[in-house]
Amino acid sequence: MDAAKEEFLRDFGEHYGYPNGPKSVDQIRATEFKRLQLQDLVYLDHAGATLYSDLQMESVFNDLTTNLYANPHSQSDSSSATLDIVKNARQQVLDYCNASPKEYKCIFTSGATAALKLVGEAFPWSCNSSFMYTMENHNSVLGIREYALGQGAAAIAVDIEGELHPEISGETITTKISPHQVQRRKVAGSLKEEPTGDVYNLFAFPSECNFSGLRFDLDLVKIIKEDSSKILGISSVCHGQWMVLIDAAKGCATMPPDLSKYPADFVAISFYKLFGYPTGLGALIVRNDAAKLLKKTYFSGGTVSASIADIDFIKRREGIEELFEDGTVSFLSIVSIRHGFKILNSLTVSAISRHIASLALYTRKMLLAMRHGNGSSVCILYGHHNSMKLCHEMGPIISFNLKRPDGSWYGYREVEKLASLSGIQLRTGCFCNPGACAKYLGLSHLDLISNTEAGHVCWDDLDIINGKPVGAVRISFGYMSTYEDVKKFVDFVASSFMSPQIHIDHGNQMKGLDKGFVDTGYYLKSITIYPIKSCGGFSASSWPLSNNGLTHDREWILKSLTGEILTQKKVPEMGFISTFIDLSQGMLFVESPRCEERLQIRLESDVYGVIEEIELYGQRYEVYSYDNETNSWFSEAIGKTCSLLRYSSFDQDFMLNKIKGAATCRDPKNKLNFANEAQFLLVSEESVSDLNRRLSSDVQKGIYGKVMQVSASRFRPNLVVSGGRPYAEDGWRYIRIGNKYFSSLGGCNRCQIINLTINAGQVQKSNEPLATLASYRRGKILFGILLKHVSIDGEQQKGDFWLHVGQDVHPD
């Protein structure tokens, strides 16, 4: 055992690893999560979904293959037995939250989101009602606002703060609620009036924030329900009865709310966040008196005692569960949750909480201690981490961003990309929690709106805008997480992002180059055209230019049956397809080892199908379609039903309006076919050689222990230049090739697609060359530059409109 683990166990050994449990955490990992070891993975996204165990799934499989379960709405013996198990499952859920069946019922839903939606759509809103919610809330809670505002109710976001007060007997903490502006909509017939009947209001908060890990004091339930007039401080929303909703989807895994102490009206639960399986199943725990106030409109099979088809007559069932569970419940999934609860109960929730807390506390301590060589902090944590004394308020989530020695930010997408290459699975972004994201990152309304207008959307690659991060990195722990997981993660952060040098190195892209390179003249080494997006290209000694780049480059795309534009990221088999264009014949030739015949497509043909519209990269295109025979050929080639489309034109005004001011390389004023970002991608032969030198070093080895070498074609460039120093192209603003001028739009941000190779008809994936690039191409993992064709002084250049291999290349 190394010294670091010995120190960890001295501090946390009392709580770490289930010392009094039936199995230690090391035994659990070795026997029930072998897949993590086999794939050499560290899984740190338990807040997104925790992992199911081998033992749990074996029990589920044996259960389903041994017993006969049937629709519980039927009257057969097997149906009755299934109904009994469903009833027992409801009781298990209530027991988990210490809820008495005399006071609460368990309604099964398709997930925690469906449980929250049920409350929103059935709540007795009126124009005098209020929906109040903490800033730290998932979008699934914020969505309830639409129901409230739609009925003329007010909606108010609030911040919850604790204030310290010195007392004779010691310090006491009181809760302070700070409201944001009141939101209302003008709804016909819902002008605010003096209340004439009962008014019901809803207060919603998470038991644990899925962004920061902050755990909310459950005393909020009693405060809101019993003493709301003193604490809310908004006279216009203080009247009426307050009801409380807890989103426990995340918090339930380690600290389920004790409803005997904190009598919330509604609690939403997600089972895959408790024990990994089943997905698509959640529950709403609801107080009986609160359930009676909910207004159900829709009825379905199982929710009515009687109905008549041709007149307006229904008799609804009186049971709360029966009334709100539309149709047949997911009874096989419900049968399976007892095997998940068995795992949790064997370890006990309190032991799980202590085990996970020890890992989270240790990780926070290690991250906060990291310093660059100049003494500046590497890691900025979000939540109440300023004092370690406050960490008991934190759950097993750690949300953070990383800084360079000069104070600028590393992008969270870079962190995610490098973590994935190191076998570490984590999550980045805002985690569907916009309020917490804005609060902790200091993003104003103006920032958020301008970021959206700049084209930023969830899950994109825009992680830094105007010098500010627009999301964060999140890691989270589960009951099977280990010290070794933490160590690998902490070592990854230290080795990848902590700079020991005292001098400031702002992601120097030239780092590590040998001295002695001599700048020589540049020339165009090769030209490559890729007619069909994400398929193979072909080289040409000369090729004409068009308004959109190289003529016919990425002029065709493949579209799936669902309308998705296909690329090698999702369909690697597209790399099997080779293409060639013979301009003299006016023909595109396409081949695939999976197809016996070579496909021929005429470039100038009026035999197209109907023109349709598609949207890609925020740009609307008109495209031509092809006949069934052509589409069948491509479907066979990639093993997936698809259709071929050809570029016709695009709506430039739509593009400009949609991404005006976009912080992206994609130039809205420039005409493009179906290229991701620019008309041309240029790669330097010398830069490829330098990469290969690094790949050949003793440290960097490819798969199977063999030295890996890559060609320029691995990066799918249109233009390869030769001459000069490696990476000199990074600093080019303009270049001239022959008598044609080009403007640089910046570097090309690389992803794992460059790790795919095709050998002997098989797609193979490794960590290279991206892992090596990531070791020295810091900031973003850039390789090659994006270009657009420009005219001088607004006029078209004279001469032929061709590029020729061998032409001189003149930077700037």
Short mmCIF file of C-alpha atoms in Angstrom, two decimals, residues 12-430:
data_model
loop_
_atom_site.label_atom_id
_atom_site.label_comp_id
_atom_site.label_asym_id
_atom_site.label_seq_id
_atom_site.Cartn_x
_atom_site.Cartn_y
_atom_site.Cartn_z
CA PHE A 12 -11.10 8.27 6.57
CA GLY A 13 -10.64 4.56 7.30
CA GLU A 14 -13.44 4.56 9.85
CA HIS A 15 -15.96 5.41 7.13
CA TYR A 16 -14.34 4.27 3.87
CA GLY A 17 -14.95 0.91 2.26
CA TYR A 18 -17.77 -0.52 4.47
CA PRO A 19 -15.57 -1.83 7.32
CA ASN A 20 -18.61 -3.36 9.06
CA GLY A 21 -20.46 -4.42 5.92
CA PRO A 22 -20.95 -7.84 4.33
CA LYS A 23 -18.34 -6.98 1.68
CA SER A 24 -15.56 -4.42 1.43
CA VAL A 25 -15.62 -1.97 -1.43
CA ASP A 26 -12.62 -3.76 -2.97
CA GLN A 27 -14.54 -7.05 -2.92
CA ILE A 28 -17.58 -5.36 -4.42
CA ARG A 29 -15.51 -3.92 -7.26
CA ALA A 30 -13.67 -7.18 -7.93
CA THR A 31 -16.79 -9.35 -8.07
CA GLU A 32 -19.68 -7.10 -9.11
CA PHE A 33 -18.12 -4.46 -11.37
CA LYS A 34 -15.56 -6.46 -13.33
CA ARG A 35 -16.42 -4.51 -16.49
CA LEU A 36 -14.71 -1.40 -15.11
CA GLN A 37 -11.45 -3.28 -14.66
CA LEU A 38 -11.71 -5.06 -18.00
CA GLN A 39 -12.17 -1.76 -19.82
CA ASP A 40 -9.70 0.09 -17.54
CA LEU A 41 -12.30 2.78 -16.83
CA VAL A 42 -12.89 5.16 -13.95
CA TYR A 43 -16.57 6.09 -13.83
CA LEU A 44 -17.32 9.42 -12.15
CA ASP A 45 -20.78 10.37 -13.42
CA HIS A 46 -22.99 8.78 -10.77
CA ALA A 47 -25.06 11.96 -10.57
CA GLY A 48 -26.02 11.31 -14.18
CA ALA A 49 -26.63 7.59 -13.68
CA THR A 50 -25.05 5.22 -11.23
CA LEU A 51 -23.92 1.73 -12.22
CA TYR A 52 -25.86 -1.51 -11.81
CA SER A 53 -23.96 -4.42 -10.29
CA ASP A 54 -23.42 -7.87 -11.79
CA LEU A 55 -25.09 -9.46 -8.76
CA GLN A 56 -28.11 -7.20 -9.13
CA MET A 57 -28.57 -8.02 -12.81
CA GLU A 58 -28.08 -11.76 -12.19
CA SER A 59 -30.85 -11.57 -9.61
CA VAL A 60 -33.11 -9.67 -12.03
CA PHE A 61 -32.44 -12.16 -14.81
CA ASN A 62 -33.07 -15.17 -12.57
CA ASP A 63 -36.26 -13.58 -11.27
CA LEU A 64 -37.65 -12.87 -14.74
CA THR A 65 -36.70 -16.26 -16.14
CA THR A 66 -37.98 -18.22 -13.16
CA ASN A 67 -41.29 -16.48 -12.45
CA LEU A 68 -44.25 -15.61 -14.64
CA TYR A 69 -45.32 -11.96 -14.42
CA ALA A 70 -48.40 -10.64 -16.20
CA ASN A 71 -50.38 -7.45 -16.64
CA PRO A 72 -51.58 -6.50 -13.13
CA HIS A 73 -54.86 -5.20 -14.63
CA SER A 74 -55.86 -8.78 -15.47
CA GLN A 75 -57.46 -11.25 -13.06
CA SER A 76 -55.33 -14.35 -13.62
CA ASP A 77 -53.22 -15.90 -10.88
CA SER A 78 -50.00 -14.58 -12.42
CA SER A 79 -51.53 -11.11 -12.75
CA SER A 80 -52.65 -11.16 -9.12
CA ALA A 81 -49.18 -12.24 -8.03
CA THR A 82 -47.67 -9.41 -10.07
CA LEU A 83 -50.08 -6.93 -8.49
CA ASP A 84 -48.96 -8.07 -5.04
CA ILE A 85 -45.31 -7.49 -5.96
CA VAL A 86 -46.15 -4.02 -7.30
CA LYS A 87 -47.85 -3.24 -3.97
CA ASN A 88 -44.80 -4.48 -2.10
CA ALA A 89 -42.58 -2.32 -4.30
CA ARG A 90 -44.66 0.76 -3.41
CA GLN A 91 -44.11 -0.04 0.25
CA GLN A 92 -40.36 -0.41 -0.30
CA VAL A 93 -40.24 3.06 -1.83
CA LEU A 94 -42.21 4.54 1.08
CA ASP A 95 -39.99 2.75 3.60
CA TYR A 96 -36.89 4.13 1.89
CA CYS A 97 -38.11 7.65 2.70
CA ASN A 98 -39.60 6.67 6.07
CA ALA A 99 -43.08 7.60 4.84
CA SER A 100 -46.13 6.11 6.53
CA PRO A 101 -48.61 4.50 4.11
CA LYS A 102 -51.35 6.14 6.18
CA GLU A 103 -50.05 9.55 5.12
CA TYR A 104 -48.37 8.93 1.76
CA LYS A 105 -48.83 7.02 -1.47
CA CYS A 106 -46.29 5.97 -4.10
CA ILE A 107 -47.23 6.69 -7.72
CA PHE A 108 -44.97 5.01 -10.28
CA THR A 109 -43.99 7.16 -13.26
CA SER A 110 -41.66 6.86 -16.24
CA GLY A 111 -38.99 8.80 -14.34
CA ALA A 112 -38.38 11.67 -11.94
CA THR A 113 -39.14 14.15 -14.74
CA ALA A 114 -42.55 12.55 -15.32
CA ALA A 115 -43.22 12.75 -11.57
CA LEU A 116 -42.44 16.47 -11.56
CA LYS A 117 -44.53 17.01 -14.69
CA LEU A 118 -47.47 15.26 -13.04
CA VAL A 119 -47.35 17.74 -10.15
CA GLY A 120 -47.12 20.71 -12.49
CA GLU A 121 -50.00 19.75 -14.75
CA ALA A 122 -52.35 18.63 -11.95
CA PHE A 123 -51.60 21.28 -9.32
CA PRO A 124 -54.60 23.55 -8.49
CA TRP A 125 -53.14 26.75 -9.93
CA SER A 126 -55.10 29.99 -9.96
CA CYS A 127 -54.30 33.61 -10.76
CA ASN A 128 -53.64 34.09 -7.03
CA SER A 129 -51.24 31.15 -6.75
CA SER A 130 -47.45 31.35 -6.63
CA PHE A 131 -44.75 28.94 -7.72
CA MET A 132 -41.56 29.59 -5.81
CA TYR A 133 -38.39 27.64 -6.49
CA THR A 134 -34.72 27.83 -5.57
CA MET A 135 -32.26 29.01 -8.21
CA GLU A 136 -30.53 25.66 -7.86
CA ASN A 137 -33.08 23.50 -9.63
CA HIS A 138 -33.07 21.10 -12.54
CA ASN A 139 -34.84 22.10 -15.76
CA SER A 140 -37.42 19.44 -14.99
CA VAL A 141 -38.48 21.52 -11.98
CA LEU A 142 -38.24 24.83 -13.86
CA GLY A 143 -40.62 23.34 -16.43
CA ILE A 144 -43.39 23.44 -13.82
CA ARG A 145 -43.23 27.21 -14.22
CA GLU A 146 -44.92 26.88 -17.61
CA TYR A 147 -48.03 25.38 -16.00
CA ALA A 148 -48.09 28.06 -13.30
CA LEU A 149 -47.61 31.02 -15.62
CA GLY A 150 -50.07 29.54 -18.09
CA GLN A 151 -52.78 29.69 -15.43
CA GLY A 152 -51.95 33.29 -14.46
CA ALA A 153 -49.99 32.38 -11.33
CA ALA A 154 -46.80 34.14 -10.24
CA ALA A 155 -43.38 32.47 -10.46
CA ILE A 156 -40.47 33.55 -8.27
CA ALA A 157 -36.93 32.19 -8.12
CA VAL A 158 -35.22 32.53 -4.73
CA ASP A 159 -31.80 32.17 -3.16
CA ILE A 160 -31.55 30.33 0.16
CA GLU A 161 -28.93 31.60 2.57
CA GLY A 162 -28.04 30.91 6.18
CA GLU A 163 -27.28 33.82 8.50
CA LEU A 164 -25.14 33.39 11.61
CA HIS A 165 -26.35 35.11 14.79
CA PRO A 166 -24.22 35.21 17.95
CA GLU A 167 -26.22 34.13 20.96
CA ILE A 168 -25.39 33.76 24.66
CA SER A 169 -25.59 30.00 24.33
CA GLY A 170 -23.61 30.00 21.08
CA GLU A 171 -24.11 30.73 17.38
CA THR A 172 -27.43 30.04 15.72
CA ILE A 173 -28.24 29.93 12.02
CA THR A 174 -31.43 31.35 10.58
CA THR A 175 -32.65 30.81 7.06
CA LYS A 176 -32.95 33.78 4.73
CA ILE A 177 -34.86 33.62 1.46
CA SER A 178 -33.94 36.28 -1.10
CA PRO A 179 -36.45 36.50 -3.96
CA HIS A 180 -35.70 37.46 -7.54
CA GLN A 181 -38.22 39.37 -9.64
CA VAL A 182 -41.81 38.15 -9.79
CA GLN A 183 -42.68 36.63 -13.17
CA ARG A 184 -46.21 36.81 -14.61
CA ARG A 185 -47.85 36.39 -17.98
CA LYS A 186 -50.94 38.03 -19.30
CA VAL A 187 -53.42 35.18 -19.57
CA ALA A 188 -56.95 35.81 -20.80
CA GLY A 189 -59.48 35.71 -17.98
CA SER A 190 -56.88 35.41 -15.24
CA LEU A 191 -56.47 38.96 -13.93
CA LYS A 192 -55.35 38.91 -10.33
CA GLU A 193 -58.25 39.43 -7.95
CA GLU A 194 -58.88 39.20 -4.25
CA PRO A 195 -58.94 35.51 -3.34
CA THR A 196 -62.50 34.20 -3.19
CA GLY A 197 -61.64 30.58 -2.42
CA ASP A 198 -58.73 28.46 -1.32
CA VAL A 199 -55.38 29.52 -2.77
CA TYR A 200 -52.62 26.96 -3.15
CA ASN A 201 -48.94 27.76 -3.68
CA LEU A 202 -46.00 25.49 -4.43
CA PHE A 203 -42.41 25.74 -3.19
CA ALA A 204 -39.84 23.50 -4.91
CA PHE A 205 -36.25 22.70 -4.04
CA PRO A 206 -33.81 19.81 -4.56
CA SER A 207 -32.59 17.79 -1.62
CA GLU A 208 -29.18 18.00 -3.32
CA CYS A 209 -28.15 20.38 -6.10
CA ASN A 210 -27.04 18.33 -9.11
CA PHE A 211 -24.66 21.13 -10.16
CA SER A 212 -22.71 21.86 -6.98
CA GLY A 213 -23.61 19.02 -4.63
CA LEU A 214 -25.01 21.48 -2.05
CA ARG A 215 -27.49 19.77 0.25
CA PHE A 216 -30.47 21.88 1.24
CA ASP A 217 -31.65 21.92 4.83
CA LEU A 218 -34.85 19.88 4.90
CA ASP A 219 -36.14 22.14 7.67
CA LEU A 220 -37.22 24.26 4.71
CA VAL A 221 -40.25 21.98 4.49
CA LYS A 222 -41.50 22.99 7.94
CA ILE A 223 -40.50 26.63 7.49
CA ILE A 224 -42.45 27.02 4.27
CA LYS A 225 -45.48 25.08 5.39
CA GLU A 226 -45.75 26.48 8.91
CA ASP A 227 -44.07 29.90 8.95
CA SER A 228 -44.01 31.12 5.37
CA SER A 229 -45.34 34.63 6.08
CA LYS A 230 -42.30 35.53 8.19
CA ILE A 231 -39.66 34.25 5.83
CA LEU A 232 -40.91 34.84 2.29
CA GLY A 233 -41.08 38.61 2.65
CA ILE A 234 -43.24 39.16 -0.45
CA SER A 235 -46.63 40.48 0.61
CA SER A 236 -48.18 39.71 -2.75
CA VAL A 237 -47.50 35.97 -2.43
CA CYS A 238 -47.91 35.39 1.30
CA HIS A 239 -51.58 34.45 1.27
CA GLY A 240 -52.91 30.94 0.80
CA GLN A 241 -51.65 27.50 1.67
CA TRP A 242 -48.10 26.52 0.80
CA MET A 243 -47.22 23.04 -0.38
CA VAL A 244 -43.66 21.74 -0.76
CA LEU A 245 -42.06 19.67 -3.53
CA ILE A 246 -38.65 18.02 -3.09
CA ASP A 247 -36.73 16.91 -6.15
CA ALA A 248 -34.85 13.97 -4.59
CA ALA A 249 -33.69 12.41 -7.87
CA LYS A 250 -30.06 13.04 -6.97
CA GLY A 251 -30.11 13.33 -3.17
CA CYS A 252 -32.01 10.09 -2.59
CA ALA A 253 -28.99 7.97 -3.43
CA THR A 254 -27.12 8.92 -0.26
CA MET A 255 -29.58 10.84 1.92
CA PRO A 256 -33.26 10.08 1.25
CA PRO A 257 -35.60 12.60 2.90
CA ASP A 258 -37.12 11.37 6.17
CA LEU A 259 -40.76 12.23 5.57
CA SER A 260 -41.71 11.44 9.17
CA LYS A 261 -39.59 14.46 10.16
CA TYR A 262 -39.92 16.64 7.07
CA PRO A 263 -43.50 16.17 5.78
CA ALA A 264 -43.11 17.37 2.20
CA ASP A 265 -46.20 17.11 0.01
CA PHE A 266 -44.42 15.75 -3.07
CA VAL A 267 -41.10 13.90 -3.53
CA ALA A 268 -39.75 12.88 -6.95
CA ILE A 269 -37.45 9.84 -7.19
CA SER A 270 -35.40 8.23 -9.98
CA PHE A 271 -34.40 4.58 -9.59
CA TYR A 272 -31.48 4.43 -12.03
CA LYS A 273 -29.80 7.10 -9.92
CA LEU A 274 -30.21 4.87 -6.87
CA PHE A 275 -28.91 1.56 -8.25
CA GLY A 276 -28.43 1.88 -12.01
CA TYR A 277 -31.30 -0.31 -13.21
CA PRO A 278 -34.08 -0.10 -14.30
CA THR A 279 -34.09 3.05 -16.37
CA GLY A 280 -37.38 4.60 -17.47
CA LEU A 281 -38.91 4.25 -14.01
CA GLY A 282 -39.43 6.79 -11.26
CA ALA A 283 -41.89 7.55 -8.53
CA LEU A 284 -43.84 10.40 -7.01
CA ILE A 285 -44.35 10.09 -3.28
CA VAL A 286 -47.38 12.23 -2.47
CA ARG A 287 -49.17 13.12 0.75
CA ASN A 288 -52.73 11.84 0.72
CA ASP A 289 -54.27 15.23 1.47
CA ALA A 290 -52.14 16.87 -1.24
CA ALA A 291 -53.14 14.21 -3.78
CA LYS A 292 -56.81 15.01 -3.22
CA LEU A 293 -56.18 18.58 -4.41
CA LEU A 294 -54.59 17.56 -7.70
CA LYS A 295 -56.80 18.00 -10.77
CA LYS A 296 -56.57 15.10 -13.18
CA THR A 297 -57.93 15.77 -16.68
CA TYR A 298 -56.89 12.86 -18.87
CA PHE A 299 -58.12 9.35 -18.16
CA SER A 300 -56.89 6.06 -19.56
CA GLY A 301 -57.03 2.34 -19.04
CA GLY A 302 -56.72 1.57 -15.36
CA THR A 303 -57.63 5.06 -14.11
CA VAL A 304 -61.42 4.80 -14.40
CA SER A 305 -63.98 2.46 -12.87
CA ALA A 306 -66.40 3.02 -15.75
CA SER A 307 -66.78 5.09 -18.93
CA ILE A 308 -69.29 5.30 -21.78
CA ALA A 309 -67.96 5.78 -25.30
CA ASP A 310 -70.73 7.89 -26.89
CA ILE A 311 -71.74 10.20 -24.01
CA ASP A 312 -69.79 12.37 -21.59
CA PHE A 313 -69.65 9.94 -18.69
CA ILE A 314 -66.72 8.61 -16.65
CA LYS A 315 -66.33 7.38 -13.10
CA ARG A 316 -62.74 7.76 -11.95
CA ARG A 317 -61.08 5.33 -9.58
CA GLU A 318 -60.72 6.55 -6.03
CA GLY A 319 -57.33 5.04 -5.24
CA ILE A 320 -54.56 7.63 -5.59
CA GLU A 321 -52.13 5.29 -7.37
CA GLU A 322 -54.83 3.97 -9.70
CA LEU A 323 -56.02 7.48 -10.51
CA PHE A 324 -52.64 8.84 -11.60
CA GLU A 325 -50.93 5.84 -13.19
CA ASP A 326 -52.11 6.01 -16.78
CA GLY A 327 -52.26 2.66 -18.51
CA THR A 328 -50.36 -0.42 -17.44
CA VAL A 329 -47.44 0.37 -15.19
CA SER A 330 -43.96 -0.85 -16.18
CA PHE A 331 -44.45 -3.90 -14.03
CA LEU A 332 -41.32 -5.80 -15.07
CA SER A 333 -39.21 -2.78 -14.17
CA ILE A 334 -41.11 -2.41 -10.90
CA VAL A 335 -40.45 -6.09 -10.15
CA SER A 336 -36.73 -5.40 -10.66
CA ILE A 337 -36.31 -2.58 -8.14
CA ARG A 338 -36.42 -4.92 -5.15
CA HIS A 339 -33.10 -6.36 -6.29
CA GLY A 340 -31.62 -2.87 -6.33
CA PHE A 341 -32.98 -2.07 -2.88
CA LYS A 342 -31.51 -5.35 -1.65
CA ILE A 343 -28.03 -4.10 -2.60
CA LEU A 344 -28.54 -0.77 -0.82
CA ASN A 345 -30.08 -2.34 2.26
CA SER A 346 -27.24 -4.85 2.60
CA LEU A 347 -24.73 -2.02 2.79
CA THR A 348 -27.16 0.44 4.50
CA VAL A 349 -27.72 3.97 3.23
CA SER A 350 -25.87 5.48 6.19
CA ALA A 351 -22.74 3.43 5.43
CA ILE A 352 -22.98 4.31 1.75
CA SER A 353 -23.28 8.00 2.66
CA ARG A 354 -20.21 7.85 4.93
CA HIS A 355 -18.17 5.92 2.35
CA ILE A 356 -18.96 8.34 -0.46
CA ALA A 357 -18.48 11.39 1.79
CA SER A 358 -14.95 10.25 2.62
CA LEU A 359 -14.06 10.12 -1.07
CA ALA A 360 -15.67 13.48 -1.81
CA LEU A 361 -13.98 15.23 1.14
CA TYR A 362 -10.59 13.83 0.21
CA THR A 363 -10.98 14.80 -3.45
CA ARG A 364 -12.02 18.36 -2.57
CA LYS A 365 -9.04 18.65 -0.27
CA MET A 366 -6.63 17.45 -2.98
CA LEU A 367 -8.10 19.72 -5.67
CA LEU A 368 -8.05 22.79 -3.44
CA ALA A 369 -4.41 22.12 -2.55
CA MET A 370 -3.21 22.10 -6.17
CA ARG A 371 -1.04 25.08 -7.09
CA HIS A 372 0.82 26.11 -10.20
CA GLY A 373 4.51 26.93 -9.97
CA ASN A 374 3.67 30.61 -9.49
CA GLY A 375 1.44 29.83 -6.52
CA SER A 376 -1.92 30.36 -8.24
CA SER A 377 -4.78 27.92 -7.74
CA VAL A 378 -5.35 25.23 -10.34
CA CYS A 379 -8.92 24.36 -9.38
CA ILE A 380 -11.93 26.55 -8.59
CA LEU A 381 -14.67 24.57 -6.83
CA TYR A 382 -18.33 25.60 -6.87
CA GLY A 383 -20.50 25.40 -3.79
CA HIS A 384 -19.66 26.05 -0.14
CA HIS A 385 -16.07 24.84 -0.25
CA ASN A 386 -14.38 27.89 1.27
CA SER A 387 -14.22 26.26 4.67
CA MET A 388 -13.76 22.53 5.11
CA LYS A 389 -16.08 22.83 8.13
CA LEU A 390 -18.94 23.44 5.78
CA CYS A 391 -18.32 20.32 3.72
CA HIS A 392 -20.83 18.31 5.73
CA GLU A 393 -23.40 20.31 3.74
CA MET A 394 -22.05 18.89 0.50
CA GLY A 395 -23.09 15.71 -1.26
CA PRO A 396 -20.88 13.43 -3.38
CA ILE A 397 -20.76 15.91 -6.28
CA ILE A 398 -17.75 18.10 -7.05
CA SER A 399 -18.20 20.77 -9.68
CA PHE A 400 -15.22 22.85 -10.77
CA ASN A 401 -13.24 24.58 -13.50
CA LEU A 402 -9.49 24.68 -14.02
CA LYS A 403 -7.23 27.70 -14.46
CA ARG A 404 -3.91 28.25 -16.16
CA PRO A 405 -1.02 29.91 -14.31
CA ASP A 406 -1.92 33.28 -15.89
CA GLY A 407 -5.50 33.11 -14.56
CA SER A 408 -7.22 32.24 -17.83
CA TRP A 409 -9.52 29.24 -17.97
CA TYR A 410 -9.08 25.81 -19.45
CA GLY A 411 -12.21 24.93 -21.41
CA TYR A 412 -14.28 22.20 -19.80
CA ARG A 413 -14.61 20.39 -23.13
CA GLU A 414 -10.82 20.08 -23.23
CA VAL A 415 -10.90 18.58 -19.74
CA GLU A 416 -13.60 16.12 -20.79
CA LYS A 417 -11.74 15.17 -23.94
CA LEU A 418 -8.47 14.52 -22.11
CA ALA A 419 -10.26 12.67 -19.31
CA SER A 420 -11.87 10.35 -21.85
CA LEU A 421 -8.46 9.61 -23.37
CA SER A 422 -7.27 8.71 -19.85
CA GLY A 423 -10.18 6.33 -19.31
CA ILE A 424 -12.05 8.69 -16.97
CA GLN A 425 -15.76 9.18 -17.56
CA LEU A 426 -17.12 12.47 -16.22
CA ARG A 427 -19.60 15.14 -17.27
CA THR A 428 -19.32 18.75 -18.35
CA GLY A 429 -21.69 21.63 -19.07
CA CYS A 430 -24.48 23.05 -16.91
#
